[in-house]
Every structure is written in structure tokens, then in C-alpha cells.
């Protein structure tokens, strides 16, 4: 059994400090306005690339900034602490797209996309979910059919993070009639390909600054070299991307939970009722200590996944546990912080309502909480209960 080392290295501490400074300067001051406007400032993508956050863990040979997965989690946590909409840009364009291209792409695909994605010159999105298939993603209906040396793609994708802005979609489509996951392949499709249209989804409960879109593909023609990885391997590629993606979502949730803790402690010291600050009331301290325990537990579960990934060990079940716990904890922490704020927590002049709205989706995407429980249950019992 390896020793548990909870000390950050000098490099990790420096990356965390860099992220704190970046978020304090470029994200936190604007988060509430972006939330109201339903759009983060698009210039943030270049800024994230410029500081190296869109290239973490990707090798320098392809324009990445290197680093380990714990550093990636530290940055993701800080971004989530500042604004989950910005955190989502990185979790998807780097975490789900660039890292998957790095793992599965041909040399030509890596050279074509990684330097641009890591610099923030191009943005990636991950197209798995469809209007009719969410949790049961292996049953997706989008079709890619060979047409000479090309592929012709028809179908649609729903709830695609970064979808409105993305330059490339990592798209999953059925390439043969085998029902279920085995007939699925992965493609890299530039979003300016004729036949691909997108519609921004407005009115989201949270992550309102995020450019979430529905993609429609009608006669989208791509060359054979757009295929990512072997034909028919697309579902495994998607699942391996999502396993690491869950670590990133968990880290973002730790950021939300930490922001809830910071806000609750600050407000409890300032607000006076019954002649003294509400921090003096035991039941307010209970709310705060419940948040604090959730923050620590969620962070430790998340760091454990990063450690397993960096040591090259099996991490998928640990990632599901971390994502399940951290997402549910983020909702609890934000709700408890709102309780500390009383009625003021309910209006958007104060930060905690946004934290709660942003936290809520974390229990839904990259596998709902129910799906994470089924993954964990399958690993323990050997029985698939999907
Ligand atoms: P459904 O699958 O219809 O589930 C409905 C309910 O049934 C849930 O409670 C679920 O847990 C439950 N359920 C389903 N099957 C089972 C079962 N076997 N056992 C027990 N309970 C079950 N997708 C992408 O591909 N790319 C993205 O970038 C992306 N970004 C997103 C951003 C946002 C803001 C949102 C809201 C979604 C995003 N998604 C994305 C989609 C997301 O991953 C799906 O919404 C999610 O997988 C759930 O699918 P669904 O919404 O179709 O719900």
C-alpha cells in the first residue's frame, strides 16, 4: 500500500498560486455579470490558453504545458471556485477533447489540433449526448456512413458544452448496424463543415455563462482522416475520456464547495442578529462545519483519483466515487451557505445563489449520480444493473 502524501510539491503549489491569481484577476470580478448576461467574455479562452491552463498534462511537443493530474485538479478547483462556466471551458476543451486527441489521435490529428486547442486559439466540444439518448449513450442514433473516401454524417447532439463557440467537435456516431456501444466511432469534425448548424440553449438554471448548444448534422461530409482511433472503438474512447472527465468535474465541485465555505464564514462574521454576529449561534456553526467536512472529503477523494492517474493505476471507479460525492456535496454546501445568508442568499447580489445553481448540474452531467452508483455497484458486485 503506497504512503498517503498530502504535501503538494513546489511545482504544484506554484500552479495553484498561479490559478488563484488568475481567477482573482480575470474571473471572480466578472462572474456575476457573465451569469446575468448568459455569456462569459469570449476573450477568457485566449487568456486561459496564454497562462497554460488549456494545455495542462498535454506534452510540450504538442504545445501543452505538461504537468501532472493533481496540478490539473488544483487549477480546475480554483476555476470552479471563481466561476463554473469558465471551469467548464477547460474541463471540456482540454479534459474531454485535447486529452482524448493526445491519447487516441494520429500524428496528423495531434499536429492539426493540439497546438491550437492548448493555446486557446481553437476550442473543442464533446458531442455524445443526443435528444433521445443521455444516460444510455451507447444507443446513440447519429449515423456516419462511408461515401467513397469520405464519411457522411447525419444526426443531432444535445446539451453540448462550449458548443456555440467550438471550432471542433469530438463527435460520436454509429458507423455500423450493430446495436449498442459496439457500433459507435469517434470523429473530429470542424464546426465550420457545411451541414453542421448549432443553436445556443438559453434559460439554463446554472452555468448560464456557458455556451451550451444543440448541434444538428445534415449531410456533413468529412474525410476518412477525421476518424479518431479505430472504427467501432468510439464508445470506449468516450468512456475513457469521461472517466478522467469525472475527476475534473469533481475538482470543479470542490471549488464550488470551497467558495460556499469562504462565503458562509465571511457572512457569519459580518451579519448580526440577537445582538451578536450570527457566527456566535451554534446552529450557524453547524451549517459551516457541515460545509467544511464536505469540502475536505470531496477534495481528498478527488486528489486520490489524480494520484492514481499519475501513478498509472486503475482509477475509473475512484473517479465515479469522487464525482458522485463531490457533486452531491457541492449542492449541499451551496445550499447550507445559502441558509447562512438567510433571505439575502436568495437574491443574486450575493454569491451563494449562483453557487447552488451552478452546483446542481454537476449531479447530472458526465453521468448522473444514479449512473455513478451503477458504475460503483458494478465494480463491487461484478453485476451490471444498468
Ligand atoms: P436521462 O438519461 O433521460 O435520465 C433521466 C433520469 O433517469 C436521471 O435521473 C437518470 O439518473 C435516470 N436514469 C437513467 N437511466 C437509469 C438507470 N439505468 N438506472 C437508474 N436511473 C436511471 N453531453 C455531452 O455529450 N457533451 C457535453 O458537453 C454535455 N454538456 C452538458 C451541459 C449541461 C448544462 C447539461 C445539462 C448536460 C450536458 N450534457 C453533455 C448531457 C449530460 O451528460 C446528460 O444530460 C446526462 O448524461 C443525462 O442524460 P439525460 O439528460 O438524457 O437524462
Coordinates of C-alpha atoms and ligand atoms in Angstrom, one line a residue:
X1 CA 0.0 0.0 0.0
X2 CA 1.5 3.3 -1.0
X3 CA 2.0 6.0 1.6
X4 CA -0.5 8.8 1.6
X5 CA 1.4 12.0 0.9
X6 CA -0.8 15.1 1.2
X7 CA 2.0 17.6 0.7
X8 CA 2.0 19.5 -2.6
X9 CA 5.3 19.8 -4.5
X10 CA 6.8 23.2 -5.2
X11 CA 5.6 23.0 -8.7
X12 CA 2.0 22.1 -7.6
X13 CA 2.0 24.9 -5.1
X14 CA 3.2 27.4 -7.8
X15 CA 0.5 26.2 -10.2
X16 CA -2.2 26.6 -7.6
X17 CA -0.9 30.1 -6.8
X18 CA -0.9 31.0 -10.4
X19 CA -4.5 29.8 -10.7
X20 CA -5.6 31.7 -7.6
X21 CA -4.1 34.9 -9.0
X22 CA -5.6 34.3 -12.5
X23 CA -9.0 33.7 -11.1
X24 CA -8.9 36.7 -8.7
X25 CA -7.9 39.0 -11.6
X26 CA -9.7 37.5 -14.7
X27 CA -12.7 35.6 -13.4
X28 CA -14.2 36.4 -10.0
X29 CA -14.8 40.1 -10.6
X30 CA -16.9 39.3 -13.7
X31 CA -18.6 36.1 -12.8
X32 CA -21.9 37.6 -11.6
X33 CA -22.2 39.8 -14.7
X34 CA -21.4 36.9 -17.1
X35 CA -24.1 34.9 -15.3
X36 CA -26.7 37.7 -15.8
X37 CA -25.6 38.2 -19.4
X38 CA -25.7 34.4 -20.0
X39 CA -22.3 34.6 -21.6
X40 CA -18.7 34.7 -20.3
X41 CA -16.4 37.1 -22.2
X42 CA -15.0 35.0 -25.0
X43 CA -11.6 36.6 -24.5
X44 CA -11.2 34.4 -21.5
X45 CA -10.4 31.4 -23.8
X46 CA -7.2 33.0 -25.1
X47 CA -6.3 34.1 -21.6
X48 CA -6.8 30.5 -20.3
X49 CA -4.6 29.3 -23.2
X50 CA -2.0 32.0 -22.6
X51 CA -1.5 31.0 -19.0
X52 CA -1.2 27.3 -19.9
X53 CA -4.4 26.1 -18.3
X54 CA -5.7 24.7 -21.6
X55 CA -2.6 22.6 -22.1
X56 CA -2.1 21.0 -18.6
X57 CA -0.9 17.4 -18.8
X58 CA -0.5 17.6 -22.6
X59 CA 3.1 17.2 -23.7
X60 CA 5.1 20.3 -24.6
X61 CA 5.8 18.7 -28.0
X62 CA 2.2 19.5 -29.0
X63 CA 2.0 22.9 -27.4
X64 CA 0.9 21.7 -24.0
X65 CA 2.2 22.9 -20.6
X66 CA 2.9 19.4 -19.2
X67 CA 2.3 19.0 -15.5
X68 CA 0.6 16.2 -13.6
X69 CA -3.1 15.5 -13.0
X70 CA -3.0 16.8 -9.4
X71 CA -1.9 20.2 -10.9
X72 CA -4.8 19.9 -13.3
X73 CA -7.2 19.3 -10.4
X74 CA -5.8 22.3 -8.5
X75 CA -6.3 24.6 -11.4
X76 CA -9.8 23.2 -12.1
X77 CA -10.7 23.7 -8.4
X78 CA -9.6 27.3 -8.5
X79 CA -11.5 27.9 -11.7
X80 CA -14.6 26.3 -10.2
X81 CA -14.2 28.5 -7.1
X82 CA -14.3 31.5 -9.4
X83 CA -16.9 30.6 -12.0
X84 CA -18.1 27.1 -13.0
X85 CA -18.9 28.4 -16.5
X86 CA -15.2 29.2 -17.0
X87 CA -14.2 25.9 -15.4
X88 CA -16.4 24.1 -17.9
X89 CA -14.5 25.6 -20.8
X90 CA -11.3 23.9 -19.6
X91 CA -12.8 20.7 -18.4
X92 CA -14.3 20.1 -21.9
X93 CA -11.8 21.6 -24.4
X94 CA -8.8 20.3 -22.5
X95 CA -10.2 17.5 -20.4
X96 CA -12.5 15.8 -22.8
X97 CA -11.2 16.9 -26.2
X98 CA -7.5 17.7 -26.3
X99 CA -6.5 14.9 -23.9
X100 CA -8.5 12.4 -26.0
X101 CA -6.8 13.6 -29.2
X102 CA -3.5 13.2 -27.4
X103 CA -4.4 9.7 -26.3
X104 CA -6.0 8.4 -29.5
X105 CA -5.2 10.8 -32.3
X106 CA -3.0 10.1 -35.3
X107 CA 0.2 12.2 -35.6
X108 CA -1.6 14.3 -38.2
X109 CA -4.6 14.9 -35.9
X110 CA -2.4 15.8 -32.9
X111 CA -0.4 18.3 -35.0
X112 CA -3.6 19.8 -36.5
X113 CA -5.5 20.3 -33.3
X114 CA -3.4 20.2 -30.1
X115 CA -1.3 23.3 -30.5
X116 CA -4.4 25.4 -31.3
X117 CA -6.5 23.8 -28.5
X118 CA -3.8 24.2 -25.9
X119 CA -3.2 27.9 -26.9
X120 CA -6.9 28.7 -26.7
X121 CA -6.8 29.6 -30.4
X122 CA -9.4 26.9 -31.0
X123 CA -12.0 25.5 -28.7
X124 CA -13.2 21.9 -28.5
X125 CA -16.6 20.4 -27.6
X126 CA -17.6 16.8 -26.9
X127 CA -20.6 15.5 -28.8
X128 CA -22.0 12.4 -27.2
X129 CA -25.5 13.1 -25.8
X130 CA -28.4 13.3 -28.1
X131 CA -32.1 14.4 -27.7
X132 CA -33.1 10.7 -27.3
X133 CA -30.0 9.3 -25.6
X134 CA -28.4 10.6 -22.4
X135 CA -27.6 8.1 -19.7
X136 CA -27.9 5.3 -22.4
X137 CA -25.3 7.0 -24.6
X138 CA -24.3 3.7 -26.2
X139 CA -27.7 3.7 -28.0
X140 CA -27.0 6.9 -29.8
X141 CA -28.6 7.3 -33.2
X142 CA -26.3 9.8 -35.2
X143 CA -25.1 7.9 -38.2
X144 CA -21.9 8.1 -40.2
X145 CA -21.9 6.2 -43.5
X146 CA -19.0 5.7 -45.8
X147 CA -19.3 7.6 -49.1
X148 CA -16.3 7.0 -51.3
X149 CA -13.2 8.0 -49.3
X150 CA -15.4 10.2 -47.0
X151 CA -17.9 9.8 -44.2
X152 CA -21.4 11.3 -44.5
X153 CA -22.8 12.2 -41.0
X154 CA -26.5 12.8 -40.1
X155 CA -28.0 13.3 -36.6
X156 CA -28.1 15.7 -33.7
X157 CA -26.4 16.3 -30.4
X158 CA -27.9 17.9 -27.3
X159 CA -26.6 19.9 -24.4
X160 CA -23.1 20.4 -25.8
X161 CA -20.8 22.4 -23.5
X162 CA -18.8 25.0 -25.5
X163 CA -21.0 24.0 -28.4
X164 CA -21.8 27.6 -29.7
X165 CA -18.1 28.7 -29.8
X166 CA -16.3 25.4 -30.5
X167 CA -14.1 25.1 -33.6
X168 CA -14.0 21.3 -33.4
X169 CA -16.4 18.7 -32.1
X170 CA -15.3 15.3 -30.9
X171 CA -18.3 13.6 -32.3
X172 CA -19.6 10.1 -31.6
X173 CA -21.6 8.4 -34.4
X174 CA -22.9 5.0 -35.3
X175 CA -20.8 3.5 -38.1
X176 CA -22.4 0.1 -38.4
X177 CA -25.7 -1.6 -37.6
X178 CA -24.5 -3.4 -34.6
X179 CA -26.9 -2.1 -31.9
X180 CA -25.4 -0.6 -28.7
X181 CA -21.9 0.6 -27.9
X182 CA -20.0 -1.6 -30.4
X183 CA -21.2 0.2 -33.5
X184 CA -20.0 3.6 -32.4
X185 CA -17.0 5.5 -33.8
X186 CA -15.3 8.8 -32.9
X187 CA -14.7 11.7 -35.3
X188 CA -13.1 15.1 -35.2
X189 CA -15.4 17.4 -37.1
X190 CA -14.5 21.1 -37.7
X191 CA -17.7 23.0 -36.7
X192 CA -17.5 25.1 -39.9
X193 CA -18.1 22.0 -42.0
X194 CA -21.1 22.6 -44.3
X195 CA -24.3 20.9 -42.9
X196 CA -23.4 21.4 -39.3
X197 CA -25.6 24.0 -37.5
X198 CA -25.9 24.9 -33.9
X199 CA -28.4 26.5 -31.6
X200 CA -27.5 28.0 -28.2
X201 CA -29.6 26.7 -25.4
X202 CA -30.8 29.5 -23.2
X203 CA -32.6 29.6 -19.9
X204 CA -30.3 27.1 -18.1
X205 CA -30.7 27.0 -14.3
X206 CA -27.0 27.4 -13.8
X207 CA -23.8 27.5 -15.8
X208 CA -25.5 30.4 -17.5
X209 CA -22.3 31.9 -18.8
X210 CA -21.6 28.6 -20.7
X211 CA -22.1 28.4 -24.4
X212 CA -24.2 25.2 -24.3
X213 CA -25.7 24.3 -27.7
X214 CA -27.6 21.7 -29.7
X215 CA -25.8 20.6 -32.8
X216 CA -27.6 19.4 -35.9
X217 CA -25.7 17.5 -38.6
X218 CA -27.3 17.2 -42.1
X219 CA -25.2 15.6 -44.8
X220 CA -21.9 16.6 -43.0
X221 CA -19.1 15.2 -45.2
X222 CA -15.7 14.6 -43.6
X223 CA -12.6 12.8 -44.9
X224 CA -11.6 9.4 -43.6
X225 CA -8.8 11.0 -41.7
X226 CA -11.4 12.6 -39.4
X227 CA -11.9 9.2 -37.7
X228 CA -10.3 9.3 -34.3
X229 CA -9.0 5.9 -33.2
X230 CA -10.1 2.6 -34.6
X231 CA -13.6 2.3 -36.3
X232 CA -16.0 0.8 -33.8
X233 CA -13.9 1.9 -30.7
X234 CA -15.8 5.2 -30.3
X235 CA -17.8 4.2 -27.2
X236 CA -14.6 3.0 -25.3
X237 CA -12.9 6.3 -26.3
X238 CA -15.9 8.3 -24.9
X239 CA -15.9 6.3 -21.7
X240 CA -12.2 6.6 -21.1
X241 CA -12.5 10.4 -21.7
X242 CA -15.4 10.6 -19.3
X243 CA -13.6 8.7 -16.6
X244 CA -10.9 11.4 -16.5
X245 CA -13.6 14.0 -17.1
X246 CA -15.3 12.9 -13.8
X247 CA -12.1 13.8 -11.9
X248 CA -12.2 17.2 -13.4
X249 CA -15.9 17.7 -12.6
X250 CA -15.2 16.6 -9.0
X251 CA -12.4 19.1 -8.8
X252 CA -14.7 21.8 -10.0
X253 CA -17.2 20.8 -7.4
X254 CA -14.5 21.1 -4.7
X255 CA -14.1 24.7 -5.9
X256 CA -17.8 25.4 -5.6
X257 CA -17.9 23.9 -2.1
X258 CA -14.8 25.9 -1.1
X259 CA -16.4 29.1 -2.4
X260 CA -19.5 28.3 -0.4
X261 CA -17.4 27.8 2.7
X262 CA -15.5 31.1 2.2
X263 CA -18.8 33.0 1.7
X264 CA -20.5 31.4 4.7
X265 CA -17.6 32.1 7.1
X266 CA -17.3 35.7 5.9
X267 CA -21.0 36.4 6.1
X268 CA -21.4 34.7 9.5
X269 CA -18.8 37.1 10.9
X270 CA -20.4 40.2 9.5
X271 CA -24.2 39.6 10.0
X272 CA -25.6 40.4 13.4
X273 CA -28.8 39.0 14.9
X274 CA -29.8 38.8 18.5
X275 CA -27.1 41.3 19.4
X276 CA -24.1 39.5 18.1
X277 CA -22.7 38.1 14.9
X278 CA -24.5 35.0 13.7
X279 CA -21.2 33.1 13.9
X280 CA -22.0 33.0 17.7
X281 CA -25.1 30.9 17.1
X282 CA -24.4 27.2 17.4
X283 CA -26.8 26.2 14.6
X284 CA -25.0 28.5 12.2
X285 CA -21.7 26.9 13.2
X286 CA -23.3 23.5 12.5
X287 CA -24.0 24.7 8.9
X288 CA -20.5 25.9 8.5
X289 CA -18.8 22.8 9.9
X290 CA -21.0 20.6 7.7
X291 CA -19.7 22.5 4.7
X292 CA -16.1 22.3 5.9
X293 CA -16.3 18.5 6.3
X294 CA -17.8 18.1 2.8
X295 CA -15.0 20.3 1.3
X296 CA -12.3 18.2 2.9
X297 CA -13.9 14.8 2.0
X298 CA -14.6 15.9 -1.6
X299 CA -11.1 17.2 -2.0
X300 CA -9.4 14.1 -0.7
X301 CA -11.5 11.8 -2.9
X302 CA -10.6 14.0 -5.9
X303 CA -6.8 14.1 -5.1
X304 CA -6.8 10.4 -4.8
X305 CA -8.1 10.0 -8.3
X306 CA -5.4 12.4 -9.6
X307 CA -2.8 10.4 -7.7
X308 CA -4.0 7.1 -9.2
X309 CA -3.9 8.6 -12.7
X310 CA -0.4 10.0 -12.2
X311 CA 0.8 6.6 -11.0
X312 CA -0.7 4.9 -14.0
X313 CA -3.1 2.8 -11.8
X314 CA -6.8 1.9 -12.4
X315 CA -8.8 5.0 -11.5
X316 CA -12.3 4.8 -13.1
X317 CA -14.2 3.6 -10.1
X318 CA -12.4 6.1 -7.8
X319 CA -13.3 8.8 -10.3
X320 CA -17.0 7.8 -10.1
X321 CA -16.9 7.9 -6.3
X322 CA -15.2 11.3 -6.3
X323 CA -17.6 12.7 -8.9
X324 CA -20.7 11.3 -7.1
X325 CA -19.6 12.6 -3.7
X326 CA -18.2 15.9 -4.7
X327 CA -21.2 16.8 -6.9
X328 CA -23.7 16.0 -4.2
X329 CA -21.5 17.7 -1.6
X330 CA -21.3 20.9 -3.8
X331 CA -25.1 21.1 -3.8
X332 CA -25.3 20.6 -0.1
X333 CA -22.5 23.1 0.6
X334 CA -24.0 25.8 -1.6
X335 CA -27.5 25.2 0.0
X336 CA -26.0 25.3 3.5
X337 CA -24.2 28.6 2.6
X338 CA -27.4 30.0 1.3
X339 CA -29.0 29.1 4.6
X340 CA -26.3 31.0 6.4
X341 CA -27.1 34.1 4.3
X342 CA -30.8 33.9 5.1
X343 CA -33.0 35.9 2.7
X344 CA -30.0 37.7 1.2
X345 CA -28.8 34.4 -0.1
X346 CA -31.8 34.2 -2.3
X347 CA -31.0 37.3 -4.3
X348 CA -28.3 37.4 -6.9
X349 CA -26.5 40.4 -5.4
X350 CA -24.9 37.8 -3.1
X351 CA -22.8 34.9 -4.5
X352 CA -24.3 31.8 -2.9
X353 CA -27.4 31.5 -5.1
X354 CA -25.2 31.2 -8.2
X355 CA -23.1 28.6 -6.5
X356 CA -26.2 26.5 -5.8
X357 CA -27.5 26.9 -9.4
X358 CA -24.1 26.0 -10.8
X359 CA -23.6 23.1 -8.5
X360 CA -26.9 21.4 -9.4
X361 CA -25.9 20.3 -12.9
X362 CA -22.8 18.5 -11.6
X363 CA -25.1 15.7 -10.3
X364 CA -26.4 15.4 -13.9
X365 CA -23.7 15.6 -16.5
X366 CA -20.8 13.2 -17.3
X367 CA -23.1 10.6 -15.8
X368 CA -25.9 11.3 -13.3
X369 CA -25.5 10.4 -9.6
X370 CA -27.6 7.3 -10.3
X371 CA -25.2 6.3 -13.2
X372 CA -22.2 6.7 -10.9
X373 CA -23.8 4.5 -8.3
X374 CA -24.4 1.8 -11.0
X375 CA -20.7 2.0 -12.1
X376 CA -19.5 1.7 -8.5
X377 CA -22.0 -1.1 -7.8
X378 CA -20.9 -3.0 -11.0
X379 CA -17.3 -2.8 -9.9
X380 CA -18.1 -4.2 -6.5
X381 CA -20.5 -6.9 -7.5
X382 CA -19.5 -7.8 -11.0
X383 CA -23.1 -7.4 -12.0
X384 CA -24.2 -4.7 -14.4
X385 CA -27.5 -3.2 -13.2
X386 CA -27.9 -0.6 -16.0
Ligands
LIG1 P1 -31.7 10.7 -18.8 O1 -30.7 9.7 -19.2 O2 -33.0 10.7 -19.5 O3 -32.0 10.4 -17.3 C1 -33.2 10.9 -16.6 C2 -33.2 10.3 -15.2 O4 -33.3 8.9 -15.3 C3 -32.0 10.6 -14.4 O5 -32.3 10.8 -13.1 C4 -31.1 9.4 -14.5 O6 -30.2 9.2 -13.4 C5 -32.2 8.3 -14.5 N1 -31.8 7.1 -15.1 C6 -31.5 6.8 -16.5 N2 -31.1 5.6 -16.6 C7 -31.1 5.0 -15.4 C8 -30.8 3.7 -14.9 N3 -30.3 2.7 -15.8 N4 -30.9 3.4 -13.6 C9 -31.3 4.4 -12.8 N5 -31.6 5.7 -13.1 C10 -31.5 5.9 -14.5 N6 -23.4 15.9 -23.0 C11 -22.4 15.8 -23.9 O7 -22.3 14.8 -24.7 N7 -21.4 16.8 -24.0 C12 -21.5 17.9 -23.2 O8 -20.6 18.8 -23.3 C13 -22.6 18.0 -22.3 N8 -22.7 19.1 -21.5 C14 -23.8 19.3 -20.8 C15 -24.1 20.5 -20.2 C16 -25.3 20.7 -19.5 C17 -25.5 22.1 -18.9 C18 -26.2 19.7 -19.3 C19 -27.5 19.9 -18.6 C20 -25.9 18.5 -19.9 C21 -24.8 18.2 -20.6 N9 -24.5 17.0 -21.3 C22 -23.5 16.9 -22.2 C23 -25.5 16.0 -21.3 C24 -25.5 15.2 -20.0 O9 -24.4 14.4 -19.9 C25 -26.8 14.4 -19.9 O10 -27.8 15.3 -19.6 C26 -26.8 13.3 -18.8 O11 -25.9 12.2 -19.2 C27 -28.1 12.7 -18.5 O12 -28.8 12.4 -19.7 P2 -30.3 12.9 -19.9 O13 -30.4 14.3 -19.6 O14 -30.8 12.4 -21.2 O15 -31.2 12.2 -18.8

